[in-house]
mmCIF file of C-alpha atoms in Angstrom:
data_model
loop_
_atom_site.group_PDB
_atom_site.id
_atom_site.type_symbol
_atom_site.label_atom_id
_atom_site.label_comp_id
_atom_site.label_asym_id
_atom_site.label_seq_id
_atom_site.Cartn_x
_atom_site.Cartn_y
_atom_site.Cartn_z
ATOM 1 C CA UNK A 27 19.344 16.056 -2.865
ATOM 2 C CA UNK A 28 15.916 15.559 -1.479
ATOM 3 C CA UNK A 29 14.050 19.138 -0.119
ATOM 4 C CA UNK A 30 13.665 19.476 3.374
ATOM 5 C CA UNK A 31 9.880 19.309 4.508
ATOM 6 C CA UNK A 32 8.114 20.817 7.249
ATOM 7 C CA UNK A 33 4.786 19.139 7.073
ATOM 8 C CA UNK A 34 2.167 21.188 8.063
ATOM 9 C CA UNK A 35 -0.519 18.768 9.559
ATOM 10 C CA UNK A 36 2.117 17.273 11.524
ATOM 11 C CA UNK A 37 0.796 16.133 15.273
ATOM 12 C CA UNK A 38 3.526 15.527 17.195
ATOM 13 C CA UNK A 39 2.927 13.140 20.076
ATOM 14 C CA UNK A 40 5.175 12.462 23.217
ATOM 15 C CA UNK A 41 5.189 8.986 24.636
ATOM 16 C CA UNK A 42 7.505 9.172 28.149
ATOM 17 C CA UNK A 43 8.660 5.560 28.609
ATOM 18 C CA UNK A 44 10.263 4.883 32.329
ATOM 19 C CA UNK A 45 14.511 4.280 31.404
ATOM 20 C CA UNK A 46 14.203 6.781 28.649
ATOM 21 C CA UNK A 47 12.339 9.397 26.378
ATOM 22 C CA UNK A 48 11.247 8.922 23.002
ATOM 23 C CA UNK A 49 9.362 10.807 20.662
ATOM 24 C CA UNK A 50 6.816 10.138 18.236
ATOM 25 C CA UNK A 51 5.560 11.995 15.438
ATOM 26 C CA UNK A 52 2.096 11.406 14.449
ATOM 27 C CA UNK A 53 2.540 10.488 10.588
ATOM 28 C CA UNK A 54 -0.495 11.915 8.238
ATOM 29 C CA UNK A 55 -0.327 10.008 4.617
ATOM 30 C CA UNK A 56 -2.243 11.500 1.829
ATOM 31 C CA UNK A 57 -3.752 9.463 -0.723
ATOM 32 C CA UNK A 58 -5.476 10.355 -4.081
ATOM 33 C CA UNK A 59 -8.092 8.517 -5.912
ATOM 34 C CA UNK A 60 -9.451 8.711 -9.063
ATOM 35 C CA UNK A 61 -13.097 8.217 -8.318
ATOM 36 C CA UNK A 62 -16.362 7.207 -6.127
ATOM 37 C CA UNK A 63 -16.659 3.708 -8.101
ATOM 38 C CA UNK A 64 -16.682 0.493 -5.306
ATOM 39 C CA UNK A 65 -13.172 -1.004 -6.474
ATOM 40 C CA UNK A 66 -11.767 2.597 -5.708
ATOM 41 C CA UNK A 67 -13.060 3.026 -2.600
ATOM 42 C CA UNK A 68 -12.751 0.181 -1.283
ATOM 43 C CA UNK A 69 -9.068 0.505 -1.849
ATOM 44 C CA UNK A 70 -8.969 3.510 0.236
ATOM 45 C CA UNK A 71 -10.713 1.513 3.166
ATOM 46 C CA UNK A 72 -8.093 -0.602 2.432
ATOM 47 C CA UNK A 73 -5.612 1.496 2.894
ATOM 48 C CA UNK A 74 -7.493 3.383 5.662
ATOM 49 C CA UNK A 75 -8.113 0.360 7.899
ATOM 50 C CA UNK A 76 -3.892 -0.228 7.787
ATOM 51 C CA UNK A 77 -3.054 3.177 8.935
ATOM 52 C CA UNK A 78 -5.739 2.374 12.262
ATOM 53 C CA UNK A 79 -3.778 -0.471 13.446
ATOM 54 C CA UNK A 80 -0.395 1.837 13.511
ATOM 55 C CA UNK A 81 -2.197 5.500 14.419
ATOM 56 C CA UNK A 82 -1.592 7.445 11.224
ATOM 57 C CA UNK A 83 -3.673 9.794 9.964
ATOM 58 C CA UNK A 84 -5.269 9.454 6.696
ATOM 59 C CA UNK A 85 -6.261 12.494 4.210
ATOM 60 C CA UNK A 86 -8.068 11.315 1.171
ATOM 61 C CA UNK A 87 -8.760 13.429 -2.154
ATOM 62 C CA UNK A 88 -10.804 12.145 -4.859
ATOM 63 C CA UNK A 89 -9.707 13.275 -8.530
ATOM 64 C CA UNK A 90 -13.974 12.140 -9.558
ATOM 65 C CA UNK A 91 -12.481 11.440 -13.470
ATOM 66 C CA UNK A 92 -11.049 14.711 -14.130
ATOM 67 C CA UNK A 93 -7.404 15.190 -15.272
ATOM 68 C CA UNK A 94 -7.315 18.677 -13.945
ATOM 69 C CA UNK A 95 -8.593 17.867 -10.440
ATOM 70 C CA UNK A 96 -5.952 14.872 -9.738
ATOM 71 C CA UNK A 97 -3.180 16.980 -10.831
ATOM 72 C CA UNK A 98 -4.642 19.770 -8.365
ATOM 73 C CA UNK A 99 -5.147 17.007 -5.588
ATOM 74 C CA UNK A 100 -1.395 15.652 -6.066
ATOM 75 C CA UNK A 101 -0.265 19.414 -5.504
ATOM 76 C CA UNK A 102 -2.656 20.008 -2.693
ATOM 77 C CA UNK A 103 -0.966 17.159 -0.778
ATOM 78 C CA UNK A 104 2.576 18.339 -1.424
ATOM 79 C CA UNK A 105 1.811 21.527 0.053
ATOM 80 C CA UNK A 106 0.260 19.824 2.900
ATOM 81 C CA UNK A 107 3.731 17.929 3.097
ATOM 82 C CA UNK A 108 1.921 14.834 3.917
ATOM 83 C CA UNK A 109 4.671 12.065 4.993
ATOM 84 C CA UNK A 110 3.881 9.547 2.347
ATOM 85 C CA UNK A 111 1.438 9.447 -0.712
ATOM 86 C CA UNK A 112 -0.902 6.741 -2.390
ATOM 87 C CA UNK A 113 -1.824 7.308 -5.871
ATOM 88 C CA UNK A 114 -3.983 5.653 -7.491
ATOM 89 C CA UNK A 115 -4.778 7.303 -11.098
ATOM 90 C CA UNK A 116 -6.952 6.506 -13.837
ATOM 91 C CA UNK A 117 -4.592 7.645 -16.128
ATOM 92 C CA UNK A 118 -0.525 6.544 -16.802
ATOM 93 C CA UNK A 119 0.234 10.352 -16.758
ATOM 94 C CA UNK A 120 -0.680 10.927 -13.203
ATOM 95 C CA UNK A 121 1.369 8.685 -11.879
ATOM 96 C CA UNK A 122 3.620 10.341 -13.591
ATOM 97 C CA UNK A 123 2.826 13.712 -12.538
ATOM 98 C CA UNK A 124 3.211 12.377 -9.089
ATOM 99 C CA UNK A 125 6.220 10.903 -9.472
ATOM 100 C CA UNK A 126 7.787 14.230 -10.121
ATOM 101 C CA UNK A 127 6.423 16.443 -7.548
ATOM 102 C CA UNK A 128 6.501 13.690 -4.810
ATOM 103 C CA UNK A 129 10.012 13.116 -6.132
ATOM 104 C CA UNK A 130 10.898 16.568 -5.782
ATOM 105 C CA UNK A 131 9.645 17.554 -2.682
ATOM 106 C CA UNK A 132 10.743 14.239 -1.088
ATOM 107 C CA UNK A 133 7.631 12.538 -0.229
ATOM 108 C CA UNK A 134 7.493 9.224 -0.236
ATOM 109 C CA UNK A 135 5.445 7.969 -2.716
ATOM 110 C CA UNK A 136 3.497 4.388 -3.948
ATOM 111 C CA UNK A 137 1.083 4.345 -6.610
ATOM 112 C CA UNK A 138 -1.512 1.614 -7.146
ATOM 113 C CA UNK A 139 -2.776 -0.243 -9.925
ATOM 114 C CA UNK A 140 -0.598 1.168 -12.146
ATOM 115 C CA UNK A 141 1.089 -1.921 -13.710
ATOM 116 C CA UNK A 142 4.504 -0.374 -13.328
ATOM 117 C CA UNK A 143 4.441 1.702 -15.772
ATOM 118 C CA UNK A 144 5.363 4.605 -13.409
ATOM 119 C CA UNK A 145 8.765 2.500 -12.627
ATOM 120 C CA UNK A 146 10.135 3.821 -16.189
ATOM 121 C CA UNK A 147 10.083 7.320 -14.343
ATOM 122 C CA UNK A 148 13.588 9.362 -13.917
ATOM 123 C CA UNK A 149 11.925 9.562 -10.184
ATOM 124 C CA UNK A 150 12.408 7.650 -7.454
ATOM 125 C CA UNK A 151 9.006 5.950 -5.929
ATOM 126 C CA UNK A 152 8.634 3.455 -3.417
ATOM 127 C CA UNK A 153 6.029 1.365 -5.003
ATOM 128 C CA UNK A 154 3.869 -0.115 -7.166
ATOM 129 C CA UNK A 155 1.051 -2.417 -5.924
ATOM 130 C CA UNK A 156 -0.694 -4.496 -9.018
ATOM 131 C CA UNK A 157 -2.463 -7.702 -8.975
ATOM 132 C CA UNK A 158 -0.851 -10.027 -11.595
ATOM 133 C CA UNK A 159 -3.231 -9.050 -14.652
ATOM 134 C CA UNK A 160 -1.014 -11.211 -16.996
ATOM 135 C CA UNK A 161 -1.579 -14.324 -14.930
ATOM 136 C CA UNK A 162 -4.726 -13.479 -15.199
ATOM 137 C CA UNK A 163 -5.021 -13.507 -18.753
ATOM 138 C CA UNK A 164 -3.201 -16.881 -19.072
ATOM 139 C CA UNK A 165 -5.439 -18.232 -15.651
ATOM 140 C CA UNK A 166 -8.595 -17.708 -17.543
ATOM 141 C CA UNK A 167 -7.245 -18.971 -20.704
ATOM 142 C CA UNK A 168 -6.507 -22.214 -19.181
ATOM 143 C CA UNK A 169 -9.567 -22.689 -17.418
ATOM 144 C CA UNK A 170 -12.095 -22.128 -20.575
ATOM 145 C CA UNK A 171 -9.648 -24.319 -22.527
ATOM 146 C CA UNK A 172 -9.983 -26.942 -19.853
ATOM 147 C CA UNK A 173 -13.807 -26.701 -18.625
ATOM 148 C CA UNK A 174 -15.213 -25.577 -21.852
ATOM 149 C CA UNK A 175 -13.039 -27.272 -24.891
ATOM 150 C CA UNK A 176 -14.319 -26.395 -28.717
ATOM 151 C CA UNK A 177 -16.362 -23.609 -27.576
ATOM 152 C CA UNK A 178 -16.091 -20.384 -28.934
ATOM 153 C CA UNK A 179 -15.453 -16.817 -27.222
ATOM 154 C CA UNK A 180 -16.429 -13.232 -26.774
ATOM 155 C CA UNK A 181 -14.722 -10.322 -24.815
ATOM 156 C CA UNK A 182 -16.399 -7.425 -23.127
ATOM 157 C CA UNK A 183 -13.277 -5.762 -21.466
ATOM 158 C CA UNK A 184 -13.145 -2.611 -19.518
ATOM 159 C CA UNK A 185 -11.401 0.653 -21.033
ATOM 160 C CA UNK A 186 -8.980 -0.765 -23.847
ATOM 161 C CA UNK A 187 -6.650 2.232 -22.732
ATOM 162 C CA UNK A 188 -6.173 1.007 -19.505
ATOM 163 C CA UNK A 189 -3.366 -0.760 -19.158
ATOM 164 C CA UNK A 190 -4.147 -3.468 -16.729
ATOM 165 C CA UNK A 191 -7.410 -4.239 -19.863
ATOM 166 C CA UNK A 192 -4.335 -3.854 -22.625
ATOM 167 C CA UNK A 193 -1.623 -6.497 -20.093
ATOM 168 C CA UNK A 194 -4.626 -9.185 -19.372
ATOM 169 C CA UNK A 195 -4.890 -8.978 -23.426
ATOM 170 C CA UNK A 196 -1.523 -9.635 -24.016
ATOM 171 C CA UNK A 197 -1.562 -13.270 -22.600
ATOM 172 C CA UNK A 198 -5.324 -14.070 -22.469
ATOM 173 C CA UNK A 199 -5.072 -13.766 -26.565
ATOM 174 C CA UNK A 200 -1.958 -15.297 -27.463
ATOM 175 C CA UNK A 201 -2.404 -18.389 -24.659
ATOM 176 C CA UNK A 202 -5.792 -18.622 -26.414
ATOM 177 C CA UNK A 203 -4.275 -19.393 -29.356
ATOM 178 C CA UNK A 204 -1.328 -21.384 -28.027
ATOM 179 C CA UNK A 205 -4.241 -23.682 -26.690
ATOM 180 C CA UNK A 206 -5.568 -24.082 -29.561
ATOM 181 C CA UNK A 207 -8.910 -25.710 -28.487
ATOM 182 C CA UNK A 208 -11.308 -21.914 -28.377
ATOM 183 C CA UNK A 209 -11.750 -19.204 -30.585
ATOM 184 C CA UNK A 210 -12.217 -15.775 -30.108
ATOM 185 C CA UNK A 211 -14.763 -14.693 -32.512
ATOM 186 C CA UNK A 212 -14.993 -10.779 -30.805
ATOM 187 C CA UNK A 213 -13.732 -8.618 -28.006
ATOM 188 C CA UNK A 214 -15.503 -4.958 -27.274
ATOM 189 C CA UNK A 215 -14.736 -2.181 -25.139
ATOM 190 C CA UNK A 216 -16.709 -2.228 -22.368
ATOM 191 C CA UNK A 217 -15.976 0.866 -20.827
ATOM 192 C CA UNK A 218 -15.854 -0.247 -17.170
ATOM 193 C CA UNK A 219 -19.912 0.594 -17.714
ATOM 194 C CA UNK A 220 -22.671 -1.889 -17.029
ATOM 195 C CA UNK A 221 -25.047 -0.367 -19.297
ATOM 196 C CA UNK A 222 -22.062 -0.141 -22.260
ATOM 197 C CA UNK A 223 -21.320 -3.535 -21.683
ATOM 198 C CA UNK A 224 -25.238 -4.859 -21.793
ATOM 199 C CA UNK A 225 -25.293 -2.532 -24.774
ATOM 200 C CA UNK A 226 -22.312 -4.824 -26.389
ATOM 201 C CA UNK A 227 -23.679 -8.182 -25.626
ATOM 202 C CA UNK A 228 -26.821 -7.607 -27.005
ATOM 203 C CA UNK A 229 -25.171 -6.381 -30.039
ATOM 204 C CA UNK A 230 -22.669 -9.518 -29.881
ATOM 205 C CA UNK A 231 -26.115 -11.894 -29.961
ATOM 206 C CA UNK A 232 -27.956 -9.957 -32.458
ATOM 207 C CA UNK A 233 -25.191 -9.356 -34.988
ATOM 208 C CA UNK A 234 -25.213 -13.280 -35.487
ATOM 209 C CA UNK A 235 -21.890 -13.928 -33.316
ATOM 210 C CA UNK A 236 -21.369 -17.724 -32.700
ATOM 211 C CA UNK A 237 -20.146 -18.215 -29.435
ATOM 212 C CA UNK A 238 -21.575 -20.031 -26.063
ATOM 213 C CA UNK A 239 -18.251 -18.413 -23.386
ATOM 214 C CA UNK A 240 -18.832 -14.852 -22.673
ATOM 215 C CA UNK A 241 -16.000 -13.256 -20.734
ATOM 216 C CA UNK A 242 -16.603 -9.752 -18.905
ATOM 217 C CA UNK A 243 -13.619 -8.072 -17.479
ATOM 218 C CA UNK A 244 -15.325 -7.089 -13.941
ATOM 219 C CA UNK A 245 -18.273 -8.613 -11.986
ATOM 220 C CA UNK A 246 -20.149 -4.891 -12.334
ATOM 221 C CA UNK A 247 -20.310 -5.425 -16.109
ATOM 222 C CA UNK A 248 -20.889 -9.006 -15.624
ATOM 223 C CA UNK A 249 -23.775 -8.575 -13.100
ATOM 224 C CA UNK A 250 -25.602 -6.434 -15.635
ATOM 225 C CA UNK A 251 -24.963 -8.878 -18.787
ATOM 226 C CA UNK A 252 -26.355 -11.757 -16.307
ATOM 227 C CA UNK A 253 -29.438 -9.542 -15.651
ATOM 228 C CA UNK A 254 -29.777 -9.632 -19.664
ATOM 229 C CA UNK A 255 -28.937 -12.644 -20.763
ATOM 230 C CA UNK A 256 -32.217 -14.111 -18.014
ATOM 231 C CA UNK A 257 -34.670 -11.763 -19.485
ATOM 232 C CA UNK A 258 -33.469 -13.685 -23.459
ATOM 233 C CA UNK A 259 -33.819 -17.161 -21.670
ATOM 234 C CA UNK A 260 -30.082 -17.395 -22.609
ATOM 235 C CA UNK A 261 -28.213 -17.643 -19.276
ATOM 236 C CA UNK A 262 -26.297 -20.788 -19.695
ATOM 237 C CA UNK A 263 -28.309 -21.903 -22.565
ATOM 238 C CA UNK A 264 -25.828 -21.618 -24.309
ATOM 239 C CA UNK A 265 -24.389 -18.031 -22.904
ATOM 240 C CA UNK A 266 -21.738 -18.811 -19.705
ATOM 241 C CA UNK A 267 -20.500 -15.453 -18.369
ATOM 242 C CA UNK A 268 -16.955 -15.991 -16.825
ATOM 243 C CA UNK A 269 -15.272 -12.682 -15.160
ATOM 244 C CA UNK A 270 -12.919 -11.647 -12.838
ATOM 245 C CA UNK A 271 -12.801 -9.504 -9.060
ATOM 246 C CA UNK A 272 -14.744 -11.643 -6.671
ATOM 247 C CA UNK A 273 -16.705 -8.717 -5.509
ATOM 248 C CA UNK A 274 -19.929 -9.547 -2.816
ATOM 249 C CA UNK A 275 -22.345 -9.447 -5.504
ATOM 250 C CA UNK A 276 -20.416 -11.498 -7.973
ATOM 251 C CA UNK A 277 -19.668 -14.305 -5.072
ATOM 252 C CA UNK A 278 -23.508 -14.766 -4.898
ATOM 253 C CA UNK A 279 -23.977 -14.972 -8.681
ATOM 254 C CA UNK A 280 -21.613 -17.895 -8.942
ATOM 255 C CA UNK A 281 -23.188 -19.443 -6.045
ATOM 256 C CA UNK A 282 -26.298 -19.402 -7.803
ATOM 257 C CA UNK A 283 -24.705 -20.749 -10.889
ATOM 258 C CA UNK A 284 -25.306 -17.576 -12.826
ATOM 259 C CA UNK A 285 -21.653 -17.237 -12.927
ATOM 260 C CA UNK A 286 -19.441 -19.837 -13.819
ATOM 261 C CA UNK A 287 -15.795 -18.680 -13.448
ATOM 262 C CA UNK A 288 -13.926 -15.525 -11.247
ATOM 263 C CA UNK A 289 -11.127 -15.005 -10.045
ATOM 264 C CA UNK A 290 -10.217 -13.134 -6.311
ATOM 265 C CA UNK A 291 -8.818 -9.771 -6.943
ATOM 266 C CA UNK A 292 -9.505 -7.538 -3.455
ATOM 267 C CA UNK A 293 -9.065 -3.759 -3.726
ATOM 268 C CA UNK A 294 -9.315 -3.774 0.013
ATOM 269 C CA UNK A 295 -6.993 -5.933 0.579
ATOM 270 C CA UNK A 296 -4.627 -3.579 -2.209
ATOM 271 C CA UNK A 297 -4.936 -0.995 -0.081
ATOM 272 C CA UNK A 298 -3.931 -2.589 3.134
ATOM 273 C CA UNK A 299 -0.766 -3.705 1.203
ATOM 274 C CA UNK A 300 -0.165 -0.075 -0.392
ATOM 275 C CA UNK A 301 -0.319 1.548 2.963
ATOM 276 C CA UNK A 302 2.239 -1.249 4.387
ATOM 277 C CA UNK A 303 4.719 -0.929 1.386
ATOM 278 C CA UNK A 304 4.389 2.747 1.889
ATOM 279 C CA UNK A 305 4.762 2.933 6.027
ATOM 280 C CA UNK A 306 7.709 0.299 5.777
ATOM 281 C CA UNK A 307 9.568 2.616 3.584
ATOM 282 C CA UNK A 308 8.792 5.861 5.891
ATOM 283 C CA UNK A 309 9.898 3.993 9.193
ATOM 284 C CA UNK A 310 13.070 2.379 7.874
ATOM 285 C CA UNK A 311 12.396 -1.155 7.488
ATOM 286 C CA UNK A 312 12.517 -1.456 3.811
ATOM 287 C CA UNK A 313 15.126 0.997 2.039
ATOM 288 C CA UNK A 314 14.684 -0.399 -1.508
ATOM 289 C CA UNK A 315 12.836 1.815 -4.125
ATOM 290 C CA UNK A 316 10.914 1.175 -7.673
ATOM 291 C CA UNK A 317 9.765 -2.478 -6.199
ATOM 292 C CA UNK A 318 6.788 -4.043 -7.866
ATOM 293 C CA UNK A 319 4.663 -5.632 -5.573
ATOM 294 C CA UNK A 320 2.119 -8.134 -6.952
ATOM 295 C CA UNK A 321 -0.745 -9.614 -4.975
ATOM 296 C CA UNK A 322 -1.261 -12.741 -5.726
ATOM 297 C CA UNK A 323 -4.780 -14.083 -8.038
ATOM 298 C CA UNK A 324 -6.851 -16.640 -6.307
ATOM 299 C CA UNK A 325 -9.366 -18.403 -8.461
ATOM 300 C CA UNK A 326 -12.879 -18.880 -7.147
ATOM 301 C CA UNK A 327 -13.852 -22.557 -7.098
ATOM 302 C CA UNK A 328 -17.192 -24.204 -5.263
ATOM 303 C CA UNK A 329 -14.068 -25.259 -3.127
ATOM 304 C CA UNK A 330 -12.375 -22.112 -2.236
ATOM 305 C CA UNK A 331 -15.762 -19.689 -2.714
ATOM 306 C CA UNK A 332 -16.386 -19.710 1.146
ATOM 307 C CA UNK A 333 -12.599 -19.610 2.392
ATOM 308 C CA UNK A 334 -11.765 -15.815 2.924
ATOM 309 C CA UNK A 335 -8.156 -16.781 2.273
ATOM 310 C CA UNK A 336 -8.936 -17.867 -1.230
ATOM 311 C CA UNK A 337 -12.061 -15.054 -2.107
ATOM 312 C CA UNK A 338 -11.003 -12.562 -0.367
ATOM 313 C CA UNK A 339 -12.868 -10.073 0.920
ATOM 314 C CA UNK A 340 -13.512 -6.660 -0.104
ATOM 315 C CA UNK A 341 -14.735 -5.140 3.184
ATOM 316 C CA UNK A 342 -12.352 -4.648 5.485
ATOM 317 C CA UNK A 343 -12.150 -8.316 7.368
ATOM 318 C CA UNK A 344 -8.665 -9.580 9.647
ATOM 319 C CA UNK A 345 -7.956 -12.270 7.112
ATOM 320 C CA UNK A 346 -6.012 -9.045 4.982
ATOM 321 C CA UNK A 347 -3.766 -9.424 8.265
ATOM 322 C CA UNK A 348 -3.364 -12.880 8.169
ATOM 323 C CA UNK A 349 -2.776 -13.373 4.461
ATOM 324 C CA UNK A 350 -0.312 -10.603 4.388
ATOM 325 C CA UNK A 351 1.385 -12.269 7.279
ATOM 326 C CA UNK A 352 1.636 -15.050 4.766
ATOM 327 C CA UNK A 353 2.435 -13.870 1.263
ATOM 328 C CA UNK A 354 4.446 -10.325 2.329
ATOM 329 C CA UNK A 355 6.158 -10.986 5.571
ATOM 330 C CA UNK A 356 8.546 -8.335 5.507
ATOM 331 C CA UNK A 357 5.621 -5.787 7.021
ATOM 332 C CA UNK A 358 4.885 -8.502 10.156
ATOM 333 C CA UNK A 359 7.038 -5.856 11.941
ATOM 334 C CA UNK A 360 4.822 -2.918 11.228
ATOM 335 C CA UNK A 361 1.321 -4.095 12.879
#
C-alpha cells in the first residue's frame, strides 16, 4: 500500500471552464543529477524544456560526485513530496537508494542512464531511459571492420565501472572478434577525463603499440586526444580517432575531418523523453511500470551530419518534439 502524500510545494491552480469546473494541480517534479559536466546538464535542460510545454515545475539538485550528497538530495525531494522524480546517478547504488524511498513514499519515479540495472529492484519504478550502448558496441564494430579492414585497434573508454563503458564492451569486443578482420591490441580507462585520456594515448604511442584506429568513448576525451595527436603530426597519419555522442564540438571535428566516425547520442533529447515517460505515468496515460525505454543510436555520416533528425541536437531545438512524435508516440497526447 502506497503512503499518502501531501506535497508541500504543491500550487494548486483553478481553471473555470464555461459547462463545468475542473481543477488543476500545478505538478512540481524533482530531479537529481550527479554533476555540472555538459552531458548532465544538458539532460536536465532536457528534461526542463518538457515540463515548459505542459506547466510543471521543475526543482533540480545536483549530487557534484559525492555519494553522501545524492543520497541527501534523493531524501530532500521526498520530503518535499515532489510528484515525480528523475534520477540520474553516477553510481548503480543510487538508483537504488531511490528506488526505495521513492518506492516507499509513493513517488513516482524514472531514473536515467542507468542501463536497467535499477529494474532488478524489489521496487516499483516507472522508468528507465538508456540509449542502446550494446548497439553501440556492435555499430562501431561494424563500421571499423567495414571502412578500415586489417587495421588494428586501441580503446580509451570512460570509467570501466560504469556500466553503460562495461555493456558497450560486451559487444564491441566479442563482435570484434566475430569479424575477424581488426585487432584490439589495448583498451584503457579513460576516466571520462580529457587530460587522463591524452595521458593514455600518449602512453599507447610511446609504449610501441601498433595500431592506426583509435576509439575514445566520448567526444570530450576525443577532442583532447585530437588536440594531441596534431601537435605529433599524427592525426590521420596513421592515428583515426572514432568516438561516440555527437556533441557541438565533436560535429565540427568530423566536419573538418579530424574525426572520422560518431555516433548521435543526445542527453537533451534523454531528458525530454525522461520527463515524458515520467508525466505519462503521473497523468494516467501509461499504467505500466519497470519499462525500459531505449532511444534509438543514429550514426553520423557526411550524409546525415547536417539533418537534426539524424545528429541530434544537444541544445534544446523542436526536432526532440518531432522525433519523439516519431519513435515514442504514446506521449503525442501529453504536449
Amino acid at each position: 500500500m502506497k503512503k499518502v502524500r501531501v506535497p508541500v510545494l504543491l500550487v494548486l491552480l483553478v481553471m473555470i471552464f464555461m459547462g463545468g469546473t475542473t481543477l488543476y494541480a500545478k505538478l512540481t517534479y524533482g530531479y537529481v543529477t550527479p554533476g555540472p559536466d555538459t552531458w548532465y546538464r544538458k539532460d536536465v535542460e532536457g528534461f526542463q524544456y518538457a515540463a515548459s510545454l505542459v506547466g510543471v515545475e521543475v526543482v533540480v539538485l545536483n549530487s557534484d560526485y559525492d555519494t553522501e550528497k545524492e543520497i541527501a538530495n534523493i531524501n530532500t525531494l521526498v520530503n518535499m513530496g515532489v510528484d515525480g522524480m528523475c534520477v540520474f546517478s553516477f553510481n548503480p547504488n543510487g538508483a537504488f537508494i531511490a528506488a526505495r524511498e521513492a518506492g516507499m513514499a509513493g513517488i513516482p519515479l524514472v531514473v536515467t542512464d542507468n542501463v536497467g540495472q535499477v529494474l532488478q529492484s524489489e521496487h516499483d519504478i516507472v522508468a528507465c531511459i538508456d540509449f542502446d550502448w550494446e548497439g553501440m558496441g556492435i555499430n562501431v564494430a561494424n563500421h571499423i571492420a567495414k571502412n578500415y579492414p586489417g587495421e588494428k585497434i586501441a580503446c580509451i573508454m570512460g570509467l570501466f565501472e560504469h556500466v553503460p563503458v562495461q555493456m558497450f564492451r560486451g559487444t564491441f569486443e566479442p563482435e570484434v572478434e566475430k569479424l575477424g578482420v581488426n585487432t584490439i591490441v589495448a583498451i584503457r580507462d579513460g576516466k571520462y577525463t580529457p587530460t587522463v585520456a591524452v595521458d593514455q594515448a600518449q602512453d599507447l604511442i610511446e609504449s610501441g603499440y601498433d595500431f592506426s584506429i583509435l576509439f575514445s568513448f566520448n567526444e570530450e576525451m576525443a577532442a583532447a586526444i585530437v588536440r594531441m595527436l596534431k601537435t605529433r603530426g599524427l592525426l590521420n597519419n596513421p592515428i583515426k580517432v572514432i568516438t561516440t555522442n555527437g556533441a557541438p564540438y565533436g560535429i565540427e571535428l568530423i566536419k573538418e575531418g579530424s574525426i572520422m566516425y560518431s555516433i548521435s547520442t543526445s542527453p537533451g533529447w534523454e531528458g525530454f523523453v525522461s520527463f515524458l515517460a515520467l508525466h505519462a505515468y503521473t497523468q494516467g496515460l501509461i499504467k505500466e511500470h519497470d519499462q525500459q525505454i531505449l532511444l534509438p543510436n543514429t550514426p553520423i555520416t557526411p550524409e546525415t551530419i547536417d539533418d537534426k533528425t539524424k545528429v541530434v541536437p544537444w541544445d534544446i531545438d523542436p526536432v526532440w518534439i518531432e522525433l519523439t512524435r516519431e519513435y515514442f508516440p504514446q506521449y503525442n497526447s501529453l504536449y
